[in-house]
């Protein structure tokens, strides 16, 4: 028995030693660690980006599955010793990370695909890898006449089947801002939406954490929610009765961006990774099922399954200034906590 | 090595504290030191951590909303303890009376939830409690209710789920102590004319109280800090301390405030555990 234990211990210690030695070894071979959103993004980047990166550049990528806010929190907590080399962020967390000085500047000359990306999508510290389109998702079997405006969500019979989510996510925040506008408010005046929310709370089907919302839709707990086309397409692909509708005021769009983390160890590999992510080959593969991501490369021929017909549509959609939103967001979250919950 | 060999067999009543040193050092490095940092961070007055002050503490403790969050978190722990107790005691009594073979089957059933991840158990409860879930379909099918009941995102639904999830923690210590109990004491009580209920309350319950206290401590600590179950089943409608801490750290980036909430959670759970252990001392002396 003692011998067994000793052997186990040795094996365990050996494994630990090996694990400690491995990252050093892998780094030497040309590799990086990239943060990636859990779920579809992780599947897509593991399944499409990683093999192409390996094939074209011989670079290995390890993924750290984290939501945008978690990535920023983790890098801030690491204080100069970043746990990964590359961020993938939505505009809100990206603006916060930019303010905190967590990005390395981007040298556009190191990206061979830069010319194929529309102007403005590569900035001094960010490379846009995909666009997201946000609007209303509903169950077409329960509602043959879907809600048409953001304000409709708060009317019967829609409100009774609505799933609410707060300001923790980008899609939640921008949707609530558009709802505020529908009731006469604005980014600077959110009072109307808080009033509408307060009246709606006793009636709504669920107030949920954003990650749990698609599950609640799938389980029939809610039949209407707000979200991006990507989520809708995935649920539809899994046989859920769900459809997307752009509100009359227009869909919202925002960009998802890749960034090199300040103090990253593998900057060269990170450039190759970003270059691969924006290449026509990857962008074309990612717009197809089951990923359904809106591409940003001008050489990509749009798939018919996407909810947009051309990239020009993106420029006509509603956008938001996150440098104005971020300073107010903590207060909105607190207000949502206090007034909407319970 | 020689020193340990020389002192170890010296006496049986004297404890060699050096044996506890490795664990002590681990705790010092990975619990005491981070705890000290956490305490330090809580005394910053602003999210950027540039100015010292008590603002984070006063903001937290002067706001009725946050006091209610503390109260709700405590209440959830108490409800989970009550629910697990009500279900665990009868089962423990059945277990005690069962044959060795039946006991093996029961132990397997009791342990089964522990062998599944909390995440899976939590998501299974969504399937059970949802509007079109198992419970609502059954109730509607039987004609008991016409419209589906709202079970998800309610405190009741959360307590139901937590009761199942935390049940093994209550049952295991209770079964252990129940099996050690001397049957003669129960037989004597019955022989002297006490009813079954009287025997339970005057003999069984006091004798098994230490086991219940161990179980209640585990369930209480586990239910008040069950972040996954609270956020997935409770949803955003119910705010408890763990979700509040997560939100402050990852979305709002107000670490001093999160530190205050974290310390509050720590002391809330500790207060509950101390109350239970005080009850244990009281039970033994009476």
Coordinates of C-alpha atoms in Angstrom, one line a residue:
Chain A
X1 CA 0.0 0.0 0.0
X2 CA 2.8 2.4 1.0
X3 CA 4.6 1.5 -2.3
X4 CA 1.5 2.3 -4.3
X5 CA 1.2 5.7 -2.7
X6 CA 4.8 6.5 -3.3
X7 CA 4.5 5.5 -6.9
X8 CA 1.3 7.6 -7.2
X9 CA 3.1 10.5 -5.6
X10 CA 6.1 10.2 -8.0
X11 CA 3.8 10.0 -11.0
X12 CA 1.9 13.1 -9.8
X13 CA 5.1 15.0 -9.2
X14 CA 6.4 13.9 -12.6
X15 CA 3.2 15.2 -14.3
X16 CA 3.4 18.5 -12.4
X17 CA 7.1 18.9 -13.5
X18 CA 6.1 18.1 -17.1
X19 CA 3.2 20.6 -17.0
X20 CA 5.5 23.3 -15.7
X21 CA 8.1 22.6 -18.4
X22 CA 5.6 22.4 -21.3
X23 CA 4.6 26.1 -21.8
X24 CA 8.3 27.0 -22.1
X25 CA 8.8 24.3 -24.7
X26 CA 5.7 25.4 -26.6
X27 CA 6.7 29.0 -26.6
X28 CA 10.0 28.2 -28.2
X29 CA 8.1 26.5 -31.1
X30 CA 6.1 29.7 -32.0
X31 CA 2.8 29.9 -30.1
X32 CA 0.5 32.2 -28.2
X33 CA -2.3 32.1 -25.8
X34 CA -5.4 34.0 -26.9
X35 CA -8.5 34.8 -24.8
X36 CA -11.7 33.8 -26.5
X37 CA -15.4 34.0 -25.7
X38 CA -16.8 30.7 -24.4
X39 CA -19.3 28.9 -26.6
X40 CA -19.6 29.4 -30.4
X41 CA -16.6 31.7 -30.5
X42 CA -14.4 29.1 -28.8
X43 CA -15.7 26.4 -31.1
X44 CA -15.2 28.6 -34.2
X45 CA -11.7 29.7 -33.3
X46 CA -10.6 26.2 -32.2
X47 CA -12.1 24.6 -35.3
X48 CA -11.3 27.1 -38.0
X49 CA -8.7 29.7 -36.9
X50 CA -6.2 27.4 -35.1
X51 CA -5.7 24.8 -37.9
X52 CA -5.3 27.6 -40.6
X53 CA -2.8 29.4 -38.3
X54 CA -0.9 26.2 -37.8
X55 CA -0.9 25.5 -41.6
X56 CA 0.1 28.9 -42.8
X57 CA 2.5 30.0 -40.1
X58 CA 3.3 26.9 -38.0
X59 CA 2.1 28.8 -34.9
X60 CA 0.2 27.0 -32.1
X61 CA -2.5 28.8 -30.3
X62 CA -3.9 27.9 -26.8
X63 CA -7.3 29.4 -25.9
X64 CA -8.4 30.8 -22.6
X65 CA -12.2 30.8 -22.6
X66 CA -13.4 34.0 -20.9
X67 CA -16.1 36.7 -21.4
X68 CA -14.9 40.1 -22.3
X69 CA -15.3 41.6 -18.8
X70 CA -13.5 38.6 -17.3
X71 CA -10.6 39.1 -19.7
X72 CA -10.1 42.7 -18.6
X73 CA -10.5 41.8 -15.0
X74 CA -7.9 39.0 -15.3
X75 CA -5.3 41.2 -17.1
X76 CA -5.8 44.0 -14.5
X77 CA -5.4 41.5 -11.7
X78 CA -2.2 40.1 -13.2
X79 CA -0.6 43.6 -13.0
X80 CA 1.9 43.5 -15.8
X81 CA 2.3 39.7 -16.2
X82 CA -0.5 39.0 -18.6
X83 CA -2.0 35.5 -18.6
X84 CA -2.6 35.6 -22.4
X85 CA -1.3 37.5 -25.4
X86 CA -4.4 38.5 -27.3
X87 CA -7.8 39.9 -26.2
X88 CA -11.1 39.5 -28.0
X89 CA -13.4 42.3 -26.8
X90 CA -16.7 44.1 -27.3
X91 CA -16.6 47.9 -27.5
X92 CA -17.5 48.5 -23.8
X93 CA -14.8 46.4 -22.2
X94 CA -12.4 47.5 -25.0
X95 CA -12.9 51.2 -24.2
X96 CA -12.3 50.4 -20.5
X97 CA -9.2 48.3 -21.3
X98 CA -7.9 51.1 -23.6
X99 CA -8.4 53.6 -20.8
X100 CA -6.5 51.4 -18.4
X101 CA -3.6 51.1 -20.9
X102 CA -3.9 47.3 -21.4
X103 CA -3.1 47.3 -25.1
X104 CA 0.1 47.2 -27.2
X105 CA -0.2 49.5 -30.3
X106 CA -1.0 47.8 -33.6
X107 CA 1.5 48.0 -36.4
X108 CA -0.8 47.8 -39.5
X109 CA 2.2 46.9 -41.7
X110 CA 2.5 43.5 -40.0
X111 CA -1.0 42.5 -41.1
X112 CA -1.0 41.2 -44.7
X113 CA -4.8 41.3 -44.9
X114 CA -5.2 44.8 -43.6
X115 CA -6.1 46.2 -47.0
X116 CA -9.1 43.9 -47.3
X117 CA -10.7 45.3 -44.2
X118 CA -12.9 48.4 -44.6
X119 CA -11.4 51.7 -43.4
X120 CA -11.8 52.5 -39.7
X121 CA -12.0 48.9 -38.6
X122 CA -8.3 48.7 -37.8
X123 CA -7.3 51.5 -35.4
X124 CA -4.1 52.3 -33.4
X125 CA -4.8 49.6 -30.8
X126 CA -7.6 47.4 -32.2
X127 CA -8.3 45.1 -35.2
X128 CA -12.0 44.4 -35.9
X129 CA -12.5 40.7 -36.5
X130 CA -16.3 40.5 -36.7
X131 CA -19.4 42.6 -36.5
X132 CA -22.4 41.9 -34.3
X133 CA -25.9 42.8 -35.2
X134 CA -28.5 43.2 -32.3
X135 CA -32.2 43.2 -32.5
X136 CA -35.3 41.4 -31.3
X137 CA -35.6 37.6 -31.2
X138 CA -39.0 35.9 -30.8
X139 CA -40.8 32.6 -31.1
X140 CA -42.6 32.8 -34.5
X141 CA -45.0 29.9 -33.5
X142 CA -46.2 31.8 -30.4
X143 CA -46.2 35.2 -32.1
X144 CA -47.1 35.2 -35.8
X145 CA -47.3 39.0 -35.5
X146 CA -43.9 39.9 -33.9
X147 CA -43.2 43.1 -32.0
X148 CA -42.1 45.8 -34.4
X149 CA -40.5 48.5 -32.2
X150 CA -38.4 48.4 -29.0
X151 CA -41.4 50.0 -27.2
X152 CA -43.7 47.1 -28.3
X153 CA -41.7 44.8 -26.0
X154 CA -43.4 46.5 -23.1
X155 CA -46.9 46.0 -24.3
X156 CA -49.3 43.1 -23.9
X157 CA -49.1 40.3 -25.0
X158 CA -45.3 40.6 -25.6
X159 CA -44.3 41.8 -22.2
X160 CA -45.7 38.7 -20.4
X161 CA -43.3 36.5 -22.5
X162 CA -40.3 38.8 -22.4
X163 CA -36.9 37.8 -21.0
X164 CA -35.0 40.8 -19.6
X165 CA -31.3 41.1 -19.0
X166 CA -29.4 44.1 -17.6
X167 CA -26.3 46.2 -18.4
X168 CA -23.7 43.5 -17.7
X169 CA -23.2 42.7 -21.4
X170 CA -22.7 44.9 -24.5
X171 CA -25.9 43.6 -26.3
X172 CA -27.9 44.2 -23.1
X173 CA -26.6 47.7 -22.6
X174 CA -27.1 48.9 -26.2
X175 CA -30.6 47.3 -26.4
X176 CA -31.7 49.1 -23.2
X177 CA -30.3 52.4 -24.5
X178 CA -32.4 51.9 -27.7
X179 CA -35.4 51.1 -25.6
X180 CA -34.8 54.3 -23.6
X181 CA -34.8 56.2 -26.9
X182 CA -38.1 54.6 -27.9
X183 CA -39.6 56.1 -24.7
X184 CA -38.2 59.5 -25.4
X185 CA -34.9 59.2 -23.6
X186 CA -31.3 59.1 -24.7
X187 CA -27.8 57.9 -23.7
X188 CA -27.7 60.8 -21.3
X189 CA -31.2 60.4 -20.0
X190 CA -32.1 56.8 -19.1
X191 CA -35.0 57.7 -16.8
X192 CA -37.7 56.6 -19.3
X193 CA -36.4 53.1 -19.6
X194 CA -36.0 52.7 -15.9
X195 CA -39.6 53.8 -15.5
X196 CA -40.8 51.4 -18.2
X197 CA -38.7 48.5 -16.7
X198 CA -40.2 49.1 -13.3
X199 CA -43.7 48.9 -14.6
X200 CA -42.9 45.8 -16.7
X201 CA -41.1 43.8 -13.9
X202 CA -44.1 42.3 -12.3
X203 CA -45.3 41.1 -15.7
X204 CA -42.2 39.8 -17.5
X205 CA -41.5 36.1 -17.9
X206 CA -37.9 36.3 -16.6
X207 CA -35.1 38.6 -15.6
X208 CA -32.0 36.6 -16.3
X209 CA -28.3 36.6 -16.4
X210 CA -27.3 37.1 -20.1
X211 CA -25.6 33.7 -20.3
X212 CA -28.8 31.9 -19.1
X213 CA -31.2 33.7 -21.5
X214 CA -30.8 31.5 -24.6
X215 CA -31.4 28.4 -22.3
X216 CA -34.6 30.0 -21.0
X217 CA -35.7 30.6 -24.5
X218 CA -35.0 27.0 -25.5
X219 CA -37.0 25.8 -22.4
X220 CA -40.0 28.0 -23.3
X221 CA -39.6 30.1 -20.2
X222 CA -39.4 33.2 -22.4
X223 CA -40.6 33.7 -26.0
X224 CA -39.1 37.2 -26.7
X225 CA -35.7 38.5 -25.9
X226 CA -33.1 40.9 -27.3
X227 CA -29.8 39.6 -28.6
X228 CA -27.4 39.2 -31.6
X229 CA -28.1 37.5 -34.9
X230 CA -25.4 35.1 -34.0
X231 CA -27.3 33.7 -31.0
X232 CA -30.5 33.5 -33.0
X233 CA -28.9 31.6 -35.8
X234 CA -27.3 29.1 -33.4
X235 CA -30.6 28.4 -31.6
X236 CA -32.4 28.1 -35.0
X237 CA -29.7 25.6 -36.1
X238 CA -30.5 23.5 -33.0
X239 CA -34.2 23.3 -34.0
X240 CA -35.5 26.0 -31.6
X241 CA -38.5 28.0 -32.9
X242 CA -36.8 31.4 -33.1
X243 CA -36.6 34.3 -35.6
X244 CA -34.8 37.6 -35.7
X245 CA -36.5 40.9 -36.5
X246 CA -34.9 44.3 -36.8
X247 CA -36.9 46.9 -34.9
X248 CA -38.2 49.8 -37.0
X249 CA -35.5 52.1 -35.6
X250 CA -33.0 49.7 -37.1
X251 CA -30.7 46.9 -35.9
X252 CA -27.8 47.9 -33.6
X253 CA -24.3 47.0 -34.6
X254 CA -21.1 46.9 -32.8
X255 CA -17.7 45.5 -33.6
X256 CA -15.8 42.7 -31.9
X257 CA -12.1 43.5 -31.8
X258 CA -8.8 41.7 -31.3
X259 CA -6.0 43.4 -29.3
X260 CA -2.5 42.5 -28.3
X261 CA -2.2 42.6 -24.5
X262 CA 0.3 45.1 -23.0
X263 CA 3.5 43.2 -22.1
X264 CA 2.5 40.2 -24.2
X265 CA 5.3 37.6 -24.5
X266 CA 4.4 36.4 -28.0
X267 CA 3.8 39.6 -30.0
X268 CA 4.9 38.2 -33.4
X269 CA 2.7 35.1 -33.0
X270 CA -0.2 37.4 -32.0
X271 CA 0.1 39.4 -35.2
X272 CA 0.0 36.1 -37.2
X273 CA -3.0 35.0 -35.2
X274 CA -4.8 38.3 -35.8
X275 CA -3.9 38.3 -39.5
X276 CA -5.3 34.8 -39.8
X277 CA -8.5 35.8 -38.1
X278 CA -9.2 38.6 -40.6
X279 CA -8.2 36.6 -43.7
X280 CA -10.8 35.9 -46.4
X281 CA -10.4 32.2 -45.8
X282 CA -11.3 32.4 -42.1
X283 CA -14.0 35.1 -42.5
X284 CA -15.8 33.0 -45.2
X285 CA -15.7 29.9 -43.0
X286 CA -16.9 31.7 -39.9
X287 CA -20.0 33.2 -41.5
X288 CA -21.4 29.7 -42.3
X289 CA -23.4 27.5 -39.9
X290 CA -22.9 26.7 -37.1
X291 CA -20.9 29.9 -36.4
X292 CA -22.9 32.5 -38.4
X293 CA -20.6 35.4 -37.6
X294 CA -21.0 38.6 -39.6
X295 CA -17.7 39.0 -41.6
X296 CA -15.7 42.2 -42.1
X297 CA -13.4 41.2 -45.0
X298 CA -14.5 42.8 -48.2
X299 CA -13.5 39.8 -50.2
X300 CA -16.0 37.6 -48.4
X301 CA -19.2 36.7 -50.4
X302 CA -22.0 36.9 -47.8
X303 CA -23.8 33.7 -47.0
X304 CA -27.6 33.7 -47.6
X305 CA -28.2 32.5 -44.0
X306 CA -27.0 35.8 -42.5
X307 CA -29.6 38.3 -41.6
X308 CA -27.8 41.0 -43.7
X309 CA -27.4 41.2 -47.4
X310 CA -24.3 43.4 -47.7
X311 CA -21.6 44.9 -45.5
X312 CA -22.9 48.3 -46.5
X313 CA -26.0 47.7 -44.3
X314 CA -23.7 47.7 -41.3
X315 CA -22.9 51.4 -41.9
X316 CA -26.6 52.3 -41.7
X317 CA -27.2 50.5 -38.4
X318 CA -27.4 52.1 -35.0
X319 CA -24.0 52.5 -33.2
X320 CA -23.0 53.8 -29.8
X321 CA -20.2 55.8 -28.3
X322 CA -18.8 53.7 -25.5
X323 CA -16.6 56.5 -24.1
X324 CA -19.9 58.1 -23.1
X325 CA -21.5 54.9 -22.0
X326 CA -18.7 53.5 -19.8
X327 CA -18.6 56.3 -17.2
X328 CA -22.4 55.8 -16.6
X329 CA -22.5 52.1 -16.8
X330 CA -21.7 51.3 -13.1
X331 CA -24.6 53.6 -12.0
X332 CA -27.0 51.9 -14.5
X333 CA -26.0 48.5 -13.2
X334 CA -26.5 49.6 -9.6
X335 CA -29.9 51.1 -10.5
X336 CA -31.0 48.0 -12.3
X337 CA -29.9 45.9 -9.3
X338 CA -31.9 48.0 -6.9
X339 CA -35.0 48.8 -8.8
X340 CA -35.6 45.9 -11.2
X341 CA -34.6 42.9 -9.2
X342 CA -36.8 41.4 -6.4
Chain B
X1 CA 13.8 13.6 10.9
X2 CA 15.7 12.4 13.9
X3 CA 14.0 15.1 16.0
X4 CA 10.6 14.0 15.0
X5 CA 11.5 10.3 15.7
X6 CA 12.7 11.3 19.1
X7 CA 9.7 13.4 20.2
X8 CA 6.9 11.5 18.4
X9 CA 6.5 8.5 20.7
X10 CA 7.3 10.5 23.9
X11 CA 3.7 10.9 24.9
X12 CA 0.3 10.4 23.4
X13 CA -1.5 13.3 25.0
X14 CA 1.0 15.9 23.8
X15 CA 0.5 17.1 20.2
X16 CA 3.4 17.7 17.9
X17 CA 2.4 20.9 16.2
X18 CA 5.2 20.6 13.6
X19 CA 3.0 18.0 11.8
X20 CA 0.5 20.8 11.1
X21 CA 3.2 23.1 9.8
X22 CA 2.9 22.2 6.1
X23 CA -0.8 22.9 6.0
X24 CA -0.3 26.0 8.2
X25 CA 2.2 27.4 5.8
X26 CA -0.1 26.7 2.8
X27 CA -2.9 28.5 4.6
X28 CA -0.6 31.4 5.5
X29 CA 0.5 31.8 1.9
X30 CA -2.8 31.1 0.1
X31 CA -5.4 32.3 2.6
X32 CA -4.0 34.7 5.2
X33 CA -1.9 36.7 2.8
X34 CA -4.7 37.2 0.1
X35 CA -7.1 37.9 3.0
X36 CA -4.8 40.7 4.2
X37 CA -4.6 42.1 0.7
X38 CA -8.4 41.9 0.4
X39 CA -8.7 43.8 3.6
X40 CA -6.3 46.4 2.4
X41 CA -8.1 46.9 -0.9
X42 CA -11.4 47.4 0.9
X43 CA -10.0 50.6 2.5
X44 CA -9.5 52.3 -0.9
X45 CA -12.1 55.0 -1.4
X46 CA -12.3 55.0 -5.2
X47 CA -12.4 52.2 -7.9
X48 CA -9.0 53.4 -9.3
X49 CA -7.5 52.6 -5.9
X50 CA -5.7 55.9 -5.5
X51 CA -7.1 57.3 -2.3
X52 CA -7.5 55.6 1.2
X53 CA -10.8 56.0 3.1
X54 CA -13.8 54.3 4.5
X55 CA -16.2 55.3 1.6
X56 CA -16.6 51.7 0.3
X57 CA -17.6 50.5 3.7
X58 CA -19.9 53.3 4.5
X59 CA -21.5 53.1 1.0
X60 CA -22.2 49.4 1.5
X61 CA -23.5 49.5 5.1
X62 CA -25.5 52.7 4.8
X63 CA -27.5 51.4 1.8
X64 CA -30.7 49.5 2.6
X65 CA -30.4 47.6 -0.7
X66 CA -27.1 46.0 0.3
X67 CA -28.2 45.3 3.8
X68 CA -31.2 43.4 2.3
X69 CA -28.7 41.5 0.0
X70 CA -26.9 40.3 3.2
X71 CA -30.2 39.4 4.9
X72 CA -31.4 37.5 1.8
X73 CA -28.1 35.6 1.5
X74 CA -28.4 34.6 5.2
X75 CA -32.1 33.7 4.7
X76 CA -31.3 31.5 1.7
X77 CA -28.7 29.6 3.9
X78 CA -31.3 29.2 6.7
X79 CA -34.0 28.0 4.3
X80 CA -31.6 25.4 2.8
X81 CA -30.7 24.1 6.2
X82 CA -34.4 23.8 7.3
X83 CA -35.4 22.1 4.0
X84 CA -32.5 19.6 4.1
X85 CA -33.1 18.9 7.8
X86 CA -36.8 18.1 7.2
X87 CA -35.9 15.7 4.5
X88 CA -32.7 14.2 5.9
X89 CA -33.9 13.2 9.4
X90 CA -36.6 10.8 8.2
X91 CA -34.3 9.3 5.6
X92 CA -31.6 8.9 8.2
X93 CA -34.0 7.1 10.5
X94 CA -35.0 4.8 7.6
X95 CA -31.3 4.2 6.8
X96 CA -30.6 3.2 10.5
X97 CA -33.4 0.6 10.4
X98 CA -32.5 -0.8 7.0
X99 CA -30.6 -4.0 6.4
X100 CA -27.0 -3.8 5.4
X101 CA -27.8 -4.5 1.8
X102 CA -30.5 -1.8 1.7
X103 CA -28.1 0.6 3.3
X104 CA -25.6 0.1 0.5
X105 CA -28.3 0.9 -2.1
X106 CA -29.4 4.0 0.0
X107 CA -25.8 5.2 0.3
X108 CA -25.4 5.0 -3.5
X109 CA -28.6 7.0 -4.0
X110 CA -27.5 9.6 -1.4
X111 CA -24.0 10.0 -2.9
X112 CA -25.2 10.1 -6.5
X113 CA -25.8 13.8 -6.6
X114 CA -22.2 14.4 -5.4
X115 CA -20.9 12.4 -8.3
X116 CA -22.4 14.8 -10.8
X117 CA -21.1 18.3 -11.3
X118 CA -23.0 21.2 -9.7
X119 CA -23.3 22.9 -13.1
X120 CA -25.0 19.8 -14.6
X121 CA -27.3 19.5 -11.5
X122 CA -28.2 23.2 -11.7
X123 CA -29.0 23.1 -15.4
X124 CA -31.1 19.9 -14.9
X125 CA -33.2 21.9 -12.5
X126 CA -33.9 24.5 -15.2
X127 CA -35.3 21.7 -17.3
X128 CA -37.4 20.6 -14.3
X129 CA -38.6 24.0 -13.1
X130 CA -39.2 25.8 -16.4
X131 CA -42.6 26.9 -17.7
X132 CA -42.6 24.0 -20.1
X133 CA -40.6 21.8 -17.7
X134 CA -41.4 18.5 -16.1
X135 CA -43.2 19.9 -13.0
X136 CA -45.4 22.3 -14.9
X137 CA -46.3 19.7 -17.6
X138 CA -47.3 17.2 -15.0
X139 CA -49.4 19.7 -13.0
X140 CA -51.2 20.9 -16.2
X141 CA -51.6 17.3 -17.4
X142 CA -53.2 16.3 -14.1
X143 CA -55.5 19.3 -14.4
X144 CA -54.2 20.8 -11.1
X145 CA -53.4 24.1 -12.7
X146 CA -54.4 25.6 -16.0
X147 CA -51.5 28.1 -16.5
X148 CA -47.9 27.1 -15.8
X149 CA -46.5 28.1 -12.3
X150 CA -43.5 30.4 -12.1
X151 CA -40.9 28.3 -10.3
X152 CA -37.7 29.4 -12.0
X153 CA -36.3 32.7 -10.8
X154 CA -38.1 32.5 -7.5
X155 CA -36.7 31.9 -4.0
X156 CA -38.9 28.8 -3.7
X157 CA -37.4 27.3 -6.9
X158 CA -33.9 28.1 -5.7
X159 CA -34.5 26.5 -2.3
X160 CA -35.9 23.4 -4.0
X161 CA -32.9 23.1 -6.2
X162 CA -30.4 23.8 -3.4
X163 CA -32.1 21.2 -1.2
X164 CA -31.3 18.5 -3.7
X165 CA -27.9 19.8 -4.5
X166 CA -26.8 20.2 -0.8
X167 CA -28.6 17.1 0.5
X168 CA -25.5 14.8 0.7
X169 CA -23.7 17.3 2.8
X170 CA -26.5 17.1 5.4
X171 CA -27.0 13.4 5.2
X172 CA -23.5 12.1 5.4
X173 CA -22.6 13.4 8.9
X174 CA -26.1 12.6 10.1
X175 CA -25.9 9.0 8.9
X176 CA -22.5 8.5 10.5
X177 CA -23.7 9.6 13.9
X178 CA -27.1 7.9 13.6
X179 CA -25.2 4.6 13.0
X180 CA -23.1 5.1 16.1
X181 CA -26.1 5.6 18.3
X182 CA -26.7 2.9 20.9
X183 CA -30.0 1.0 20.2
X184 CA -30.3 0.2 23.9
X185 CA -31.0 3.8 24.7
X186 CA -33.9 3.9 22.4
X187 CA -35.2 0.5 23.6
X188 CA -34.9 1.7 27.2
X189 CA -36.9 4.9 26.4
X190 CA -39.6 2.8 24.7
X191 CA -39.6 0.2 27.6
X192 CA -40.1 3.0 30.1
X193 CA -43.3 4.0 28.3
X194 CA -42.2 6.9 26.1
X195 CA -44.0 7.3 22.8
X196 CA -42.2 7.1 19.5
X197 CA -42.3 10.9 19.1
X198 CA -41.1 11.5 22.7
X199 CA -38.3 9.0 22.2
X200 CA -37.3 10.8 19.1
X201 CA -37.3 14.3 20.7
X202 CA -35.8 13.3 24.0
X203 CA -33.3 10.6 22.9
X204 CA -32.6 10.4 19.2
X205 CA -32.5 14.1 18.5
X206 CA -30.1 15.2 21.3
X207 CA -27.8 12.2 20.6
X208 CA -27.6 13.0 16.8
X209 CA -27.4 16.8 17.3
X210 CA -23.6 16.9 16.7
X211 CA -24.1 15.2 13.3
X212 CA -26.9 17.6 12.4
X213 CA -24.7 20.6 13.4
X214 CA -21.9 19.3 11.2
X215 CA -24.3 18.9 8.3
X216 CA -26.1 22.2 8.9
X217 CA -22.7 24.0 8.9
X218 CA -21.8 22.5 5.5
X219 CA -25.2 23.1 4.0
X220 CA -25.3 26.7 5.3
X221 CA -21.8 27.6 4.0
X222 CA -22.4 25.9 0.7
X223 CA -25.9 27.4 0.0
X224 CA -24.9 31.0 0.9
X225 CA -22.0 30.8 -1.5
X226 CA -23.6 28.7 -4.3
X227 CA -22.8 31.2 -7.1
X228 CA -23.8 29.0 -10.0
X229 CA -27.1 27.9 -8.6
X230 CA -28.0 31.3 -7.4
X231 CA -27.3 33.1 -10.7
X232 CA -28.7 30.4 -13.0
X233 CA -31.9 29.4 -11.1
X234 CA -32.4 32.6 -9.1
X235 CA -31.6 34.7 -12.2
X236 CA -31.0 38.4 -12.0
X237 CA -34.2 38.9 -10.1
X238 CA -32.7 37.7 -6.9
X239 CA -29.4 39.3 -5.8
X240 CA -27.1 37.5 -3.4
X241 CA -23.6 38.4 -2.2
X242 CA -21.6 36.1 -4.5
X243 CA -23.3 37.5 -7.7
X244 CA -22.9 41.1 -6.4
X245 CA -19.1 40.5 -5.9
X246 CA -18.8 39.0 -9.3
X247 CA -20.5 42.0 -10.9
X248 CA -18.5 44.5 -9.0
X249 CA -15.2 42.8 -10.0
X250 CA -15.8 42.0 -13.6
X251 CA -18.3 44.5 -14.9
X252 CA -18.1 47.6 -12.7
X253 CA -14.3 47.2 -11.9
X254 CA -15.0 48.6 -8.4
X255 CA -12.6 46.4 -6.5
X256 CA -12.7 48.2 -3.2
X257 CA -16.5 47.8 -3.1
X258 CA -16.2 44.1 -4.2
X259 CA -13.7 43.6 -1.3
X260 CA -16.2 45.0 1.2
X261 CA -18.8 42.6 -0.2
X262 CA -16.4 39.7 -0.1
X263 CA -15.4 40.3 3.5
X264 CA -19.1 40.7 4.4
X265 CA -19.9 37.3 2.8
X266 CA -16.9 35.8 4.6
X267 CA -18.1 37.1 8.0
X268 CA -21.7 36.3 7.3
X269 CA -20.9 32.7 6.7
X270 CA -18.5 32.6 9.7
X271 CA -21.2 34.1 11.9
X272 CA -23.6 31.4 10.8
X273 CA -21.1 28.7 11.5
X274 CA -20.2 30.1 14.9
X275 CA -23.9 30.3 15.8
X276 CA -24.2 26.6 14.9
X277 CA -21.1 25.6 16.9
X278 CA -22.3 27.6 19.9
X279 CA -25.5 25.6 19.6
X280 CA -23.4 22.4 19.6
X281 CA -21.7 23.4 22.9
X282 CA -25.0 24.3 24.4
X283 CA -26.4 20.9 23.3
X284 CA -23.6 19.0 24.9
X285 CA -23.7 20.8 28.2
X286 CA -27.5 20.6 28.7

